Short mmCIF file of C-alpha atoms in Angstrom, two decimals:
data_model
loop_
_atom_site.label_atom_id
_atom_site.label_comp_id
_atom_site.label_asym_id
_atom_site.label_seq_id
_atom_site.Cartn_x
_atom_site.Cartn_y
_atom_site.Cartn_z
CA MET A 1 -63.74 -0.52 24.93
CA SER A 2 -66.70 1.88 25.11
CA ARG A 3 -66.68 5.52 25.60
CA LYS A 4 -67.40 5.08 29.27
CA ASP A 5 -64.88 2.38 30.12
CA VAL A 6 -62.23 4.73 28.28
CA ARG A 7 -63.44 7.87 30.36
CA GLU A 8 -63.17 5.60 33.33
CA ALA A 9 -59.85 4.42 32.73
CA ALA A 10 -58.63 7.91 32.52
CA GLY A 11 -60.45 9.36 35.33
CA GLN A 12 -59.97 6.77 38.31
CA ALA A 13 -56.49 7.04 39.34
CA ARG A 14 -55.80 9.93 41.64
CA LEU A 15 -52.28 10.94 43.33
CA ARG A 16 -52.96 9.95 47.09
CA ALA A 17 -51.28 11.84 49.81
CA VAL A 18 -49.33 8.92 51.09
CA PRO A 19 -47.00 8.25 48.35
CA LEU A 20 -46.84 11.70 47.44
CA GLY A 21 -45.76 12.62 51.03
CA VAL A 22 -43.20 9.76 50.99
CA ALA A 23 -41.94 10.92 47.72
CA VAL A 24 -41.36 14.82 49.13
CA GLY A 25 -40.01 13.23 52.27
CA LEU A 26 -37.52 11.22 50.47
CA LEU A 27 -36.23 14.21 48.42
CA ALA A 28 -35.66 16.41 51.23
CA ALA A 29 -33.73 13.91 53.04
CA THR A 30 -31.86 13.25 49.87
CA LEU A 31 -31.05 17.35 49.33
CA LEU A 32 -30.22 17.60 53.18
CA ALA A 33 -28.10 14.89 53.28
CA GLY A 34 -26.41 16.34 49.85
CA VAL A 35 -25.31 19.68 51.66
CA LEU A 36 -24.25 18.00 54.85
CA VAL A 37 -22.03 15.38 53.11
CA GLY A 38 -18.62 16.71 52.00
CA SER A 39 -14.86 16.54 52.13
CA ALA A 40 -14.83 19.89 54.06
CA GLY A 41 -16.10 18.69 57.40
CA LEU A 42 -18.71 21.20 58.24
CA PRO A 43 -20.26 20.94 61.42
CA VAL A 44 -24.05 19.35 61.25
CA THR A 45 -25.29 21.73 63.73
CA GLY A 46 -23.41 25.25 61.83
CA VAL A 47 -24.88 23.66 58.43
CA LEU A 48 -28.38 23.12 59.56
CA LYS A 49 -28.39 26.94 61.17
CA ALA A 50 -27.09 28.33 58.35
CA LEU A 51 -29.72 26.89 56.07
CA ALA A 52 -32.50 28.03 58.51
CA ASP A 53 -30.65 31.67 58.51
CA ARG A 54 -31.47 31.77 54.80
CA LEU A 55 -35.11 31.31 55.47
CA PRO A 56 -37.47 34.42 55.27
CA PHE A 57 -38.07 36.24 58.84
CA VAL A 58 -35.21 33.53 60.43
CA HIS A 59 -32.14 35.01 62.19
CA VAL A 60 -29.86 32.57 63.38
CA ASP A 61 -25.89 32.93 63.87
CA SER A 62 -24.66 29.68 62.23
CA GLY A 63 -21.28 30.06 63.82
CA LEU A 64 -19.60 29.23 60.63
CA ALA A 65 -16.43 31.06 59.02
CA VAL A 66 -17.13 32.91 55.71
CA ILE A 67 -15.08 30.48 53.97
CA ASP A 68 -17.38 27.66 55.35
CA GLU A 69 -20.45 29.60 54.30
CA ASN A 70 -19.03 30.01 50.71
CA VAL A 71 -18.43 25.96 50.57
CA LEU A 72 -22.08 25.39 51.85
CA PHE A 73 -23.74 27.90 49.74
CA GLU A 74 -21.64 28.43 46.17
CA LEU A 75 -20.51 24.54 46.26
CA ARG A 76 -22.78 21.90 48.05
CA VAL A 77 -26.50 23.87 47.82
CA PRO A 78 -26.08 24.40 44.19
CA ARG A 79 -24.40 20.81 43.45
CA ALA A 80 -27.55 19.22 45.71
CA LEU A 81 -30.13 21.16 43.60
CA MET A 82 -28.67 20.53 40.62
CA ALA A 83 -28.65 16.70 41.05
CA ALA A 84 -32.14 16.81 41.85
CA LEU A 85 -33.09 18.86 38.77
CA VAL A 86 -31.25 16.50 36.29
CA GLY A 87 -32.82 13.44 37.97
CA GLY A 88 -36.18 14.63 37.93
CA MET A 89 -35.94 16.08 34.66
CA LEU A 90 -34.55 12.68 33.27
CA ALA A 91 -37.20 10.68 35.13
CA LEU A 92 -40.11 12.80 33.86
CA ALA A 93 -38.88 12.84 30.49
CA GLY A 94 -38.56 9.01 30.59
CA ALA A 95 -42.30 8.48 31.74
CA GLY A 96 -43.10 11.03 29.16
CA TYR A 97 -41.61 8.79 26.36
CA GLN A 98 -42.66 5.68 27.78
CA GLY A 99 -46.33 7.00 27.68
CA VAL A 100 -45.89 8.21 24.08
CA PHE A 101 -44.24 4.95 22.61
CA ARG A 102 -46.20 2.47 25.09
CA ASN A 103 -43.04 0.90 26.09
CA PRO A 104 -41.63 0.64 29.52
CA LEU A 105 -37.97 0.59 28.20
CA ALA A 106 -38.17 3.77 26.36
CA ASP A 107 -35.59 6.10 27.20
CA PRO A 108 -34.96 9.93 27.51
CA TYR A 109 -32.06 9.65 25.01
CA LEU A 110 -34.18 7.80 22.64
CA LEU A 111 -34.69 10.30 19.59
CA GLY A 112 -30.99 11.85 19.65
CA ALA A 113 -30.66 13.81 22.29
CA ALA A 114 -27.85 12.46 23.74
CA GLY A 115 -25.69 12.01 20.30
CA GLY A 116 -26.51 15.74 19.62
CA ALA A 117 -25.74 16.91 22.99
CA GLY A 118 -22.46 14.70 22.61
CA VAL A 119 -21.64 16.42 19.42
CA GLY A 120 -22.11 19.99 20.45
CA ALA A 121 -20.26 19.59 23.89
CA THR A 122 -17.15 17.60 21.71
CA VAL A 123 -17.11 20.30 19.02
CA VAL A 124 -16.99 23.01 22.08
CA ILE A 125 -14.44 21.21 24.25
CA ALA A 126 -12.18 20.20 20.97
CA LEU A 127 -12.17 23.15 18.89
CA VAL A 128 -12.74 26.09 21.50
CA PRO A 129 -9.31 27.41 22.84
CA GLY A 130 -9.09 28.00 26.67
CA ASP A 131 -11.67 27.61 28.88
CA PRO A 132 -15.10 27.37 27.23
CA GLY A 133 -16.85 28.27 30.03
CA TYR A 134 -20.84 28.09 29.68
CA GLY A 135 -20.11 27.35 25.94
CA VAL A 136 -20.10 23.77 26.48
CA PRO A 137 -23.92 23.31 28.12
CA LEU A 138 -25.33 25.91 25.98
CA ALA A 139 -23.94 23.78 22.84
CA ALA A 140 -25.00 20.78 24.38
CA PHE A 141 -28.38 21.80 24.87
CA VAL A 142 -28.53 23.14 21.22
CA GLY A 143 -27.18 20.03 20.18
CA ALA A 144 -29.55 17.90 22.07
CA ILE A 145 -32.49 20.14 20.59
CA PHE A 146 -31.15 19.57 16.87
CA GLY A 147 -30.66 15.64 17.54
CA VAL A 148 -34.41 15.13 18.28
CA PHE A 149 -35.73 17.78 15.45
CA LEU A 150 -33.43 15.73 13.09
CA ALA A 151 -35.04 12.51 14.29
CA TYR A 152 -38.43 13.95 14.24
CA ALA A 153 -38.04 15.48 10.70
CA LEU A 154 -36.66 12.07 9.50
CA GLY A 155 -39.57 10.34 10.92
CA SER A 156 -42.27 12.65 9.63
CA THR A 157 -41.15 11.84 5.94
CA ALA A 158 -41.97 8.38 6.42
CA GLY A 159 -45.53 9.36 6.65
CA ARG A 160 -48.13 9.24 9.41
CA GLY A 161 -49.59 5.77 8.87
CA ASN A 162 -46.26 4.24 10.32
CA GLY A 163 -46.47 5.46 13.85
CA VAL A 164 -44.18 5.71 16.55
CA ALA A 165 -42.23 2.60 15.42
CA THR A 166 -40.57 4.73 12.04
CA LEU A 167 -39.96 7.48 14.82
CA VAL A 168 -37.89 5.16 17.11
CA LEU A 169 -36.38 3.76 14.11
CA ALA A 170 -35.23 7.33 13.05
CA GLY A 171 -33.86 8.23 16.47
CA VAL A 172 -31.73 4.95 16.10
CA ALA A 173 -30.65 6.12 12.67
CA VAL A 174 -30.10 9.97 13.72
CA SER A 175 -28.10 9.06 17.19
CA SER A 176 -25.69 6.56 15.14
CA PHE A 177 -25.13 9.25 12.53
CA LEU A 178 -24.22 11.82 15.56
CA ALA A 179 -22.15 9.26 17.20
CA ALA A 180 -20.02 9.02 14.22
CA VAL A 181 -19.58 12.92 13.93
CA GLN A 182 -18.19 12.97 17.54
CA THR A 183 -15.89 10.18 16.98
CA PHE A 184 -14.46 12.13 13.94
CA VAL A 185 -14.26 15.45 15.98
CA GLN A 186 -12.53 13.59 18.93
CA GLN A 187 -9.98 12.16 16.67
CA LEU A 188 -9.35 15.51 15.33
CA LYS A 189 -8.25 16.79 19.10
CA ALA A 190 -7.03 13.49 20.64
CA GLU A 191 -5.29 15.41 23.32
CA GLU A 192 -9.20 16.73 24.38
CA LEU A 193 -10.12 13.07 25.13
CA GLN A 194 -10.30 13.09 28.76
CA ARG A 195 -12.16 16.09 29.20
CA ILE A 196 -14.74 15.06 26.54
CA PHE A 197 -14.89 11.73 28.04
CA SER A 198 -15.29 13.43 31.58
CA TRP A 199 -18.49 15.28 30.48
CA ILE A 200 -19.85 12.24 28.41
CA LEU A 201 -19.55 10.30 31.73
CA GLY A 202 -21.83 12.61 33.44
CA GLY A 203 -21.69 14.89 36.40
CA VAL A 204 -22.70 17.81 38.67
CA GLY A 205 -19.64 18.84 40.57
CA THR A 206 -19.37 22.04 38.29
CA ALA A 207 -23.02 22.93 39.21
CA ASP A 208 -23.23 26.68 40.04
CA TRP A 209 -26.41 29.27 40.68
CA HIS A 210 -25.84 30.56 37.01
CA GLN A 211 -26.07 27.08 35.56
CA LEU A 212 -29.14 26.22 37.93
CA ALA A 213 -30.68 29.91 36.29
CA LEU A 214 -30.02 29.04 32.70
CA ILE A 215 -31.87 25.91 32.73
CA ALA A 216 -34.83 26.47 35.50
CA PRO A 217 -37.08 28.23 32.82
CA TYR A 218 -36.83 25.25 30.61
CA ALA A 219 -37.06 22.47 33.21
CA LEU A 220 -40.41 24.74 34.58
CA VAL A 221 -42.10 24.78 31.31
CA SER A 222 -41.40 20.84 30.47
CA THR A 223 -42.85 20.08 33.84
CA LEU A 224 -45.84 21.79 33.93
CA VAL A 225 -46.50 20.62 30.38
CA LEU A 226 -45.76 17.26 30.73
CA LEU A 227 -47.46 17.08 34.32
CA ALA A 228 -50.59 18.62 32.48
CA HIS A 229 -50.76 15.63 29.91
CA GLY A 230 -50.82 13.14 32.39
CA ARG A 231 -54.69 12.12 31.98
CA LEU A 232 -54.40 12.07 28.19
CA LEU A 233 -51.44 9.88 28.09
CA ASP A 234 -53.98 7.46 30.18
CA VAL A 235 -56.55 7.84 27.43
CA LEU A 236 -53.94 7.31 24.75
CA SER A 237 -52.82 4.04 26.48
CA VAL A 238 -56.24 2.50 26.02
CA GLY A 239 -55.75 2.91 22.08
CA ASP A 240 -55.79 5.63 19.26
CA GLU A 241 -59.23 4.77 18.16
CA GLU A 242 -60.55 5.10 21.60
CA ALA A 243 -59.05 8.21 22.02
CA ALA A 244 -60.12 9.51 18.70
CA ALA A 245 -63.84 8.20 19.85
CA LEU A 246 -63.43 10.88 22.62
CA GLY A 247 -62.43 13.54 20.03
CA LEU A 248 -58.74 13.58 21.17
CA SER A 249 -55.89 13.84 18.54
CA ALA A 250 -53.54 11.01 19.49
CA ALA A 251 -50.81 12.67 17.17
CA ARG A 252 -51.22 16.32 18.51
CA VAL A 253 -50.53 14.72 22.25
CA ARG A 254 -47.77 12.58 21.52
CA LEU A 255 -46.04 15.63 19.48
CA ILE A 256 -46.72 17.71 22.53
CA VAL A 257 -45.30 15.24 25.05
CA LEU A 258 -42.19 14.69 22.77
CA VAL A 259 -41.50 18.26 22.75
CA ALA A 260 -41.54 18.57 26.62
CA ALA A 261 -39.79 15.54 27.06
CA SER A 262 -37.14 16.63 24.54
CA LEU A 263 -36.50 19.94 26.31
CA ALA A 264 -36.40 18.37 29.66
CA THR A 265 -33.84 16.12 28.45
CA ALA A 266 -31.65 18.92 26.48
CA CYS A 267 -31.59 20.90 29.37
CA ALA A 268 -30.54 18.29 31.72
CA VAL A 269 -28.01 16.94 29.68
CA ALA A 270 -26.75 20.44 29.14
CA VAL A 271 -25.21 20.80 32.35
CA SER A 272 -24.76 17.06 33.66
CA GLY A 273 -23.47 15.33 30.48
CA LEU A 274 -24.66 11.70 29.74
CA ILE A 275 -26.42 9.93 32.61
CA GLY A 276 -28.36 6.84 31.78
CA PHE A 277 -30.53 4.70 33.12
CA VAL A 278 -32.62 7.34 35.31
CA GLY A 279 -35.19 7.85 32.77
CA ILE A 280 -35.81 3.92 32.89
CA VAL A 281 -35.28 2.81 36.59
CA VAL A 282 -37.52 5.42 38.07
CA PRO A 283 -40.50 5.57 36.21
CA HIS A 284 -40.51 1.59 36.07
CA ALA A 285 -40.11 1.56 39.88
CA VAL A 286 -43.01 3.93 40.30
CA ARG A 287 -44.94 2.04 38.03
CA ARG A 288 -44.83 -1.32 40.14
CA LEU A 289 -45.18 0.64 43.23
CA VAL A 290 -48.43 2.73 42.43
CA GLY A 291 -49.74 1.60 39.38
CA GLY A 292 -49.66 2.65 35.77
CA SER A 293 -51.58 5.73 35.46
CA TYR A 294 -49.73 8.58 34.24
CA ARG A 295 -51.31 11.25 36.41
CA ILE A 296 -49.34 9.33 39.14
CA VAL A 297 -46.52 7.98 37.43
CA LEU A 298 -45.23 11.61 36.00
CA PRO A 299 -45.17 13.62 39.39
CA LEU A 300 -44.07 10.73 41.18
CA SER A 301 -41.21 10.21 38.70
CA LEU A 302 -40.18 13.81 39.03
CA LEU A 303 -39.74 13.33 42.70
CA GLY A 304 -38.18 10.07 42.62
CA GLY A 305 -35.81 10.82 40.11
CA ALA A 306 -34.79 13.99 41.98
CA ALA A 307 -34.04 11.87 45.06
CA PHE A 308 -32.24 8.67 43.28
CA LEU A 309 -29.74 11.20 41.54
CA GLY A 310 -29.23 12.95 44.70
CA VAL A 311 -28.42 9.55 46.25
CA ALA A 312 -26.41 8.60 43.45
CA ASP A 313 -24.30 11.87 43.88
CA LEU A 314 -23.66 11.26 47.50
CA VAL A 315 -22.01 7.61 46.28
CA ALA A 316 -20.36 8.99 43.48
CA ARG A 317 -18.41 11.86 45.81
CA THR A 318 -17.99 9.30 48.83
CA VAL A 319 -17.12 5.99 47.68
CA ILE A 320 -13.56 6.65 46.59
CA LYS A 321 -12.23 9.80 48.50
CA PRO A 322 -10.84 11.88 47.87
CA GLY A 323 -11.28 11.30 44.43
CA GLU A 324 -15.12 11.31 42.60
CA LEU A 325 -16.55 8.66 40.45
CA PRO A 326 -18.43 9.83 37.25
CA LEU A 327 -22.29 10.19 37.99
CA GLY A 328 -22.98 8.31 35.08
CA VAL A 329 -20.77 5.13 36.40
CA VAL A 330 -22.70 5.15 39.38
CA THR A 331 -26.42 5.01 37.69
CA ALA A 332 -24.93 2.34 35.38
CA PHE A 333 -24.41 0.24 38.03
CA VAL A 334 -27.99 0.24 39.09
CA GLY A 335 -29.47 0.44 35.91
CA GLY A 336 -27.70 -1.98 34.25
CA PRO A 337 -29.25 -4.98 36.38
CA PHE A 338 -32.25 -3.55 36.73
CA PHE A 339 -32.59 -3.16 32.77
CA VAL A 340 -31.78 -6.86 32.60
CA ALA A 341 -34.43 -7.39 35.17
CA VAL A 342 -37.24 -5.32 33.31
CA LEU A 343 -36.22 -7.23 30.10
CA ARG A 344 -36.57 -10.87 31.55
CA ALA A 345 -39.79 -9.56 33.14
CA SER A 346 -41.21 -8.48 30.03
CA ARG A 347 -40.07 -11.61 28.22
CA ARG A 348 -41.96 -13.66 30.93
CA GLN A 349 -45.30 -11.50 30.34
CA VAL A 350 -45.08 -12.27 26.65
CA ASP A 351 -44.44 -15.92 26.91
CA THR A 352 -47.59 -16.32 29.11
#
């Protein structure tokens, strides 16, 4: 492939207004549904007026009681925003990993982020007496970062020439080791198994404004870095040699994208637990609908992941009222069959 062909492959794709508008509209509808639906039975008109009253230069009497406004702004709004933030980060990270590894089945948890987060959260839940409060998300965040760092360090010891396959194998090894550590800690405090598994299965039911403020800076940095590397991932997709011909360091781009995607994954699992399949389902669906350019896939995965997890959270808290399903269970119901379909499609392409 010539340099001209590489430049054209990286420069032709543009994010058009129609798919962007559809994605933004879907996310807005999901957020609105998230604040309207709940067990408290708040009046729709009152909720809409209360939301409008929070806009700059708008003053509307919602007619809601103080307790109803507290339910709306201290429970429902943070939860809807958290579901959108977590879903967006997981889908964006998944798209970034898929670009780095050139594999549509790459997952945000591929390099040990899930294992590290699980160990961090389990240690705090099992060994810290009383209510650990924000210690659980903090420990999960640190554990996820540590897991990815350990996998990358282990993969790097094998040498540069082994490529991304060695990094994937290192991630698998680290994840297995951290899973064993987590199981060991669980056995030390068997009475805490319910709380541990409740966190592992994922959810955003405990979301509040403080948690949102804690992870928002990391999410913002990750988003900006990943979106800025969309064109470079397009160049990498045509091969390292072609990228080098344009003066692009493939190793440097991969490292930056991996760090940003791992940071996005870490801040998501820190507040939501382990929610699977979002990082596979959403980027793959976006790719099938609008093409494979990462200049398009990355931003639409961000918006689509936010909307997808918002819908999943609505299902989780309404399907078995007054109880609530773990959010990871809902995404697994969707992601499991989808994953099988992707595997079958990939096998069919290989056979042909």
